[in-house]
mmCIF file of C-alpha atoms in Angstrom:
data_model
loop_
_atom_site.group_PDB
_atom_site.id
_atom_site.type_symbol
_atom_site.label_atom_id
_atom_site.label_comp_id
_atom_site.label_asym_id
_atom_site.label_seq_id
_atom_site.Cartn_x
_atom_site.Cartn_y
_atom_site.Cartn_z
ATOM 1 C CA MET A 29 -28.946 -20.337 51.080
ATOM 2 C CA ASN A 30 -26.061 -22.020 51.851
ATOM 3 C CA ASN A 31 -24.621 -25.665 50.356
ATOM 4 C CA THR A 32 -23.261 -28.511 51.027
ATOM 5 C CA TYR A 33 -21.029 -30.422 47.983
ATOM 6 C CA PHE A 34 -19.561 -33.964 48.563
ATOM 7 C CA ILE A 35 -16.840 -34.045 45.574
ATOM 8 C CA THR A 36 -15.554 -37.125 44.418
ATOM 9 C CA GLY A 37 -14.041 -38.505 41.487
ATOM 10 C CA ILE A 38 -14.879 -41.412 39.103
ATOM 11 C CA GLY A 39 -11.400 -42.958 40.294
ATOM 12 C CA THR A 40 -7.867 -41.942 42.447
ATOM 13 C CA GLY A 41 -5.478 -39.402 41.620
ATOM 14 C CA ILE A 42 -7.545 -37.395 38.979
ATOM 15 C CA GLY A 43 -7.745 -34.254 40.785
ATOM 16 C CA LYS A 44 -10.244 -33.721 43.717
ATOM 17 C CA THR A 45 -8.049 -31.621 45.797
ATOM 18 C CA ILE A 46 -7.086 -28.760 42.699
ATOM 19 C CA ILE A 47 -10.892 -28.932 42.139
ATOM 20 C CA SER A 48 -12.172 -28.943 45.365
ATOM 21 C CA SER A 49 -9.952 -25.699 45.344
ATOM 22 C CA ILE A 50 -11.518 -24.062 42.323
ATOM 23 C CA LEU A 51 -15.003 -24.447 44.446
ATOM 24 C CA THR A 52 -13.848 -23.207 47.754
ATOM 25 C CA GLU A 53 -12.153 -20.127 46.135
ATOM 26 C CA LYS A 54 -15.757 -20.005 43.847
ATOM 27 C CA LEU A 55 -17.689 -20.222 46.645
ATOM 28 C CA LYS A 56 -15.854 -18.755 49.185
ATOM 29 C CA ALA A 57 -16.095 -21.608 51.073
ATOM 30 C CA ASP A 58 -14.953 -24.091 54.137
ATOM 31 C CA TYR A 59 -13.345 -26.821 53.133
ATOM 32 C CA TRP A 60 -12.877 -29.938 55.011
ATOM 33 C CA LYS A 61 -11.412 -33.499 54.701
ATOM 34 C CA PRO A 62 -12.844 -35.780 56.174
ATOM 35 C CA ILE A 63 -10.724 -39.185 55.513
ATOM 36 C CA GLN A 64 -7.234 -38.210 55.089
ATOM 37 C CA SER A 65 -5.229 -41.403 54.539
ATOM 38 C CA GLY A 66 -1.457 -40.765 54.275
ATOM 39 C CA ASP A 67 0.806 -37.739 53.599
ATOM 40 C CA LEU A 68 -0.036 -36.121 57.116
ATOM 41 C CA GLU A 69 2.618 -33.436 56.666
ATOM 42 C CA ILE A 70 1.253 -32.181 53.258
ATOM 43 C CA SER A 71 -2.191 -33.334 53.306
ATOM 44 C CA ASP A 72 -4.759 -32.211 51.782
ATOM 45 C CA SER A 73 -6.154 -29.620 53.871
ATOM 46 C CA LEU A 74 -2.980 -28.168 53.782
ATOM 47 C CA PHE A 75 -3.254 -28.350 50.205
ATOM 48 C CA VAL A 76 -6.000 -26.680 50.341
ATOM 49 C CA LYS A 77 -4.694 -23.316 52.536
ATOM 50 C CA HIS A 78 -2.067 -22.973 50.625
ATOM 51 C CA LEU A 79 -4.226 -22.459 46.772
ATOM 52 C CA VAL A 80 -7.019 -20.938 48.216
ATOM 53 C CA SER A 81 -6.723 -16.911 48.042
ATOM 54 C CA LEU A 82 -9.345 -16.274 50.880
ATOM 55 C CA ASP A 83 -9.185 -16.443 55.068
ATOM 56 C CA THR A 84 -10.894 -20.509 54.380
ATOM 57 C CA ILE A 85 -11.895 -21.554 57.218
ATOM 58 C CA ILE A 86 -10.516 -25.454 56.927
ATOM 59 C CA HIS A 87 -12.326 -28.023 59.389
ATOM 60 C CA PRO A 88 -10.403 -30.444 60.784
ATOM 61 C CA GLU A 89 -10.271 -34.127 59.675
ATOM 62 C CA SER A 90 -12.237 -36.647 61.422
ATOM 63 C CA TYR A 91 -9.587 -39.138 60.764
ATOM 64 C CA ARG A 92 -5.722 -38.561 59.702
ATOM 65 C CA LEU A 93 -4.229 -41.882 58.598
ATOM 66 C CA SER A 94 -0.686 -42.788 58.658
ATOM 67 C CA GLU A 95 -0.883 -44.416 55.284
ATOM 68 C CA PRO A 96 -1.698 -43.581 51.999
ATOM 69 C CA LEU A 97 -3.899 -46.385 51.452
ATOM 70 C CA SER A 98 -7.686 -47.599 50.729
ATOM 71 C CA PRO A 99 -9.179 -45.714 54.404
ATOM 72 C CA HIS A 100 -9.607 -49.506 55.706
ATOM 73 C CA LEU A 101 -7.258 -50.964 55.657
ATOM 74 C CA SER A 102 -4.629 -48.138 56.964
ATOM 75 C CA ALA A 103 -7.154 -47.400 59.841
ATOM 76 C CA ARG A 104 -6.480 -51.151 60.429
ATOM 77 C CA LEU A 105 -3.164 -51.058 60.601
ATOM 78 C CA ASP A 106 -2.834 -47.791 62.719
ATOM 79 C CA GLY A 107 -5.365 -49.772 65.356
ATOM 80 C CA ILE A 108 -8.882 -48.337 64.838
ATOM 81 C CA GLU A 109 -11.773 -48.831 63.175
ATOM 82 C CA ILE A 110 -13.404 -46.184 61.407
ATOM 83 C CA SER A 111 -16.836 -44.836 62.250
ATOM 84 C CA LEU A 112 -19.703 -43.263 59.990
ATOM 85 C CA SER A 113 -21.544 -42.067 63.180
ATOM 86 C CA SER A 114 -18.265 -40.199 64.528
ATOM 87 C CA ILE A 115 -17.889 -38.302 61.535
ATOM 88 C CA LYS A 116 -19.786 -35.066 62.838
ATOM 89 C CA LYS A 117 -20.425 -32.823 59.753
ATOM 90 C CA PRO A 118 -18.995 -29.476 60.660
ATOM 91 C CA GLU A 119 -21.106 -26.656 61.465
ATOM 92 C CA THR A 120 -20.896 -23.432 59.496
ATOM 93 C CA ASP A 121 -23.228 -21.066 58.223
ATOM 94 C CA ASN A 122 -21.036 -21.139 55.094
ATOM 95 C CA ASN A 123 -20.671 -23.006 52.093
ATOM 96 C CA LEU A 124 -19.120 -26.012 52.584
ATOM 97 C CA ILE A 125 -16.882 -27.973 49.850
ATOM 98 C CA ILE A 126 -16.335 -31.581 51.255
ATOM 99 C CA GLU A 127 -13.791 -33.720 49.352
ATOM 100 C CA GLY A 128 -13.499 -37.422 49.271
ATOM 101 C CA ALA A 129 -11.017 -40.438 49.253
ATOM 102 C CA GLY A 130 -11.149 -41.685 45.880
ATOM 103 C CA GLY A 131 -13.885 -42.538 44.563
ATOM 104 C CA LEU A 132 -17.910 -43.655 46.041
ATOM 105 C CA MET A 133 -16.844 -47.750 46.363
ATOM 106 C CA VAL A 134 -14.012 -46.869 48.719
ATOM 107 C CA PRO A 135 -14.435 -48.686 51.766
ATOM 108 C CA LEU A 136 -13.813 -46.766 54.954
ATOM 109 C CA ASN A 137 -14.853 -50.399 56.794
ATOM 110 C CA ASP A 138 -15.762 -53.403 56.500
ATOM 111 C CA LYS A 139 -19.027 -52.881 55.733
ATOM 112 C CA GLU A 140 -19.382 -49.289 54.662
ATOM 113 C CA LEU A 141 -17.945 -47.396 51.894
ATOM 114 C CA ILE A 142 -17.112 -43.455 50.502
ATOM 115 C CA LEU A 143 -21.370 -43.719 49.647
ATOM 116 C CA ASP A 144 -22.527 -43.829 52.723
ATOM 117 C CA LEU A 145 -20.759 -41.229 53.983
ATOM 118 C CA ILE A 146 -21.986 -39.048 51.753
ATOM 119 C CA LYS A 147 -25.693 -40.174 52.265
ATOM 120 C CA SER A 148 -24.657 -39.893 56.546
ATOM 121 C CA LEU A 149 -23.596 -36.017 54.960
ATOM 122 C CA GLY A 150 -26.927 -34.671 53.009
ATOM 123 C CA ALA A 151 -24.209 -33.338 51.227
ATOM 124 C CA LYS A 152 -25.260 -32.697 46.779
ATOM 125 C CA VAL A 153 -22.482 -33.900 45.060
ATOM 126 C CA ILE A 154 -19.807 -32.703 42.380
ATOM 127 C CA ILE A 155 -17.940 -35.531 40.283
ATOM 128 C CA VAL A 156 -14.820 -34.970 38.974
ATOM 129 C CA SER A 157 -13.981 -36.841 35.838
ATOM 130 C CA GLN A 158 -11.110 -36.986 33.835
ATOM 131 C CA ASN A 159 -10.207 -37.995 30.404
ATOM 132 C CA TYR A 160 -8.423 -41.244 30.439
ATOM 133 C CA LEU A 161 -9.672 -44.728 28.189
ATOM 134 C CA GLY A 162 -11.998 -46.370 30.483
ATOM 135 C CA SER A 163 -13.363 -43.016 31.691
ATOM 136 C CA ILE A 164 -17.109 -43.325 30.166
ATOM 137 C CA ASN A 165 -17.193 -46.252 31.763
ATOM 138 C CA HIS A 166 -16.117 -44.930 35.034
ATOM 139 C CA THR A 167 -18.372 -41.936 34.661
ATOM 140 C CA LEU A 168 -21.451 -42.953 34.123
ATOM 141 C CA LEU A 169 -20.960 -46.010 36.142
ATOM 142 C CA THR A 170 -20.642 -43.385 38.891
ATOM 143 C CA ILE A 171 -23.606 -41.295 37.724
ATOM 144 C CA GLU A 172 -25.465 -44.260 37.927
ATOM 145 C CA MET A 173 -24.835 -45.611 41.777
ATOM 146 C CA LEU A 174 -25.882 -41.927 43.322
ATOM 147 C CA LYS A 175 -29.004 -42.052 40.833
ATOM 148 C CA ILE A 176 -29.669 -45.187 42.456
ATOM 149 C CA HIS A 177 -29.396 -44.553 45.628
ATOM 150 C CA HIS A 178 -31.764 -41.573 45.705
ATOM 151 C CA ILE A 179 -28.045 -38.857 45.841
ATOM 152 C CA GLU A 180 -28.783 -35.723 43.702
ATOM 153 C CA ILE A 181 -25.890 -34.639 41.584
ATOM 154 C CA ALA A 182 -25.247 -31.128 41.348
ATOM 155 C CA GLY A 183 -22.930 -31.160 38.590
ATOM 156 C CA LEU A 184 -20.077 -32.942 35.761
ATOM 157 C CA ILE A 185 -16.512 -31.570 36.678
ATOM 158 C CA PHE A 186 -14.142 -32.755 33.901
ATOM 159 C CA ASN A 187 -10.425 -32.081 35.007
ATOM 160 C CA GLY A 188 -7.436 -32.353 32.833
ATOM 161 C CA ILE A 189 -7.034 -32.827 29.075
ATOM 162 C CA LYS A 190 -10.041 -32.125 26.926
ATOM 163 C CA ASN A 191 -11.717 -34.815 24.948
ATOM 164 C CA GLU A 192 -14.361 -33.264 23.582
ATOM 165 C CA GLU A 193 -15.651 -36.964 22.345
ATOM 166 C CA SER A 194 -15.568 -38.441 25.596
ATOM 167 C CA GLU A 195 -16.881 -34.815 27.597
ATOM 168 C CA GLN A 196 -19.981 -34.491 24.997
ATOM 169 C CA TYR A 197 -20.797 -38.764 24.951
ATOM 170 C CA ILE A 198 -20.676 -38.575 29.126
ATOM 171 C CA GLU A 199 -22.909 -34.649 29.325
ATOM 172 C CA ASN A 200 -25.548 -36.189 26.505
ATOM 173 C CA TYR A 201 -25.880 -40.037 27.617
ATOM 174 C CA SER A 202 -26.084 -39.306 31.558
ATOM 175 C CA ASN A 203 -28.193 -35.794 31.239
ATOM 176 C CA VAL A 204 -26.348 -34.433 34.426
ATOM 177 C CA LYS A 205 -25.154 -30.922 33.884
ATOM 178 C CA VAL A 206 -21.471 -29.882 33.323
ATOM 179 C CA LEU A 207 -20.391 -27.227 35.689
ATOM 180 C CA GLY A 208 -16.849 -26.475 33.692
ATOM 181 C CA ARG A 209 -14.069 -27.609 32.481
ATOM 182 C CA ILE A 210 -10.555 -27.452 33.756
ATOM 183 C CA PRO A 211 -7.351 -27.697 31.509
ATOM 184 C CA LYS A 212 -4.215 -29.133 32.980
ATOM 185 C CA MET A 213 -2.834 -26.757 34.877
ATOM 186 C CA SER A 214 1.388 -26.964 34.604
ATOM 187 C CA ILE A 215 1.153 -24.297 37.910
ATOM 188 C CA LEU A 216 -0.483 -24.318 40.844
ATOM 189 C CA ASN A 217 -1.011 -21.337 42.914
ATOM 190 C CA ALA A 218 -3.607 -19.045 45.068
ATOM 191 C CA GLU A 219 -3.597 -16.806 41.404
ATOM 192 C CA THR A 220 -4.063 -19.276 39.138
ATOM 193 C CA ILE A 221 -6.191 -21.269 41.327
ATOM 194 C CA LYS A 222 -8.589 -17.744 41.493
ATOM 195 C CA LYS A 223 -8.511 -17.966 37.707
ATOM 196 C CA ALA A 224 -9.251 -21.259 37.762
ATOM 197 C CA ALA A 225 -13.191 -20.675 39.653
ATOM 198 C CA GLU A 226 -13.719 -18.319 36.699
ATOM 199 C CA HIS A 227 -14.922 -20.787 33.878
ATOM 200 C CA ILE A 228 -16.661 -22.582 37.159
ATOM 201 C CA THR A 229 -20.913 -22.400 36.220
ATOM 202 C CA LEU A 230 -22.780 -22.940 40.064
#
């Protein structure tokens, strides 16, 4: 059975693209970033293609926005409005990794959020967490919001510097399965991504 996983984070800049690369490698999956906001010349799609050792299918973005801002604002500056109805999940017989933008409550337009995009795609969610002051709160809030909206959580991945106390608390309190712990990676290439994929249980 092929699976579709939506990769969300507890915030911005916590390593969703790196984790998406690792999961794409692990599952020999297709990759899709529905909304790219800024950095179009070095987009997340190109980054994943560079890091994954497989001949992975990278599906084109539904929206390519020019400014590295919240999607709703970047779209407005580009003179467009993001519409959920125009974001169609790619047809594939393979596993599919979908990378979100920021966290669940990132706005896409005046009324809809990343959370609404996840609902519309019907994907299971993998949460990327990173240890910093406040990360317990942010991680548990993310988990709670998904539970309130009856969105299936496939698991949680901790990325970066380890903090056993925080990670154990999150795992015990939330009862969400931890799929892996990826240490801070000083070298990013196909070889290190492939090695990191060995530490993911999915």
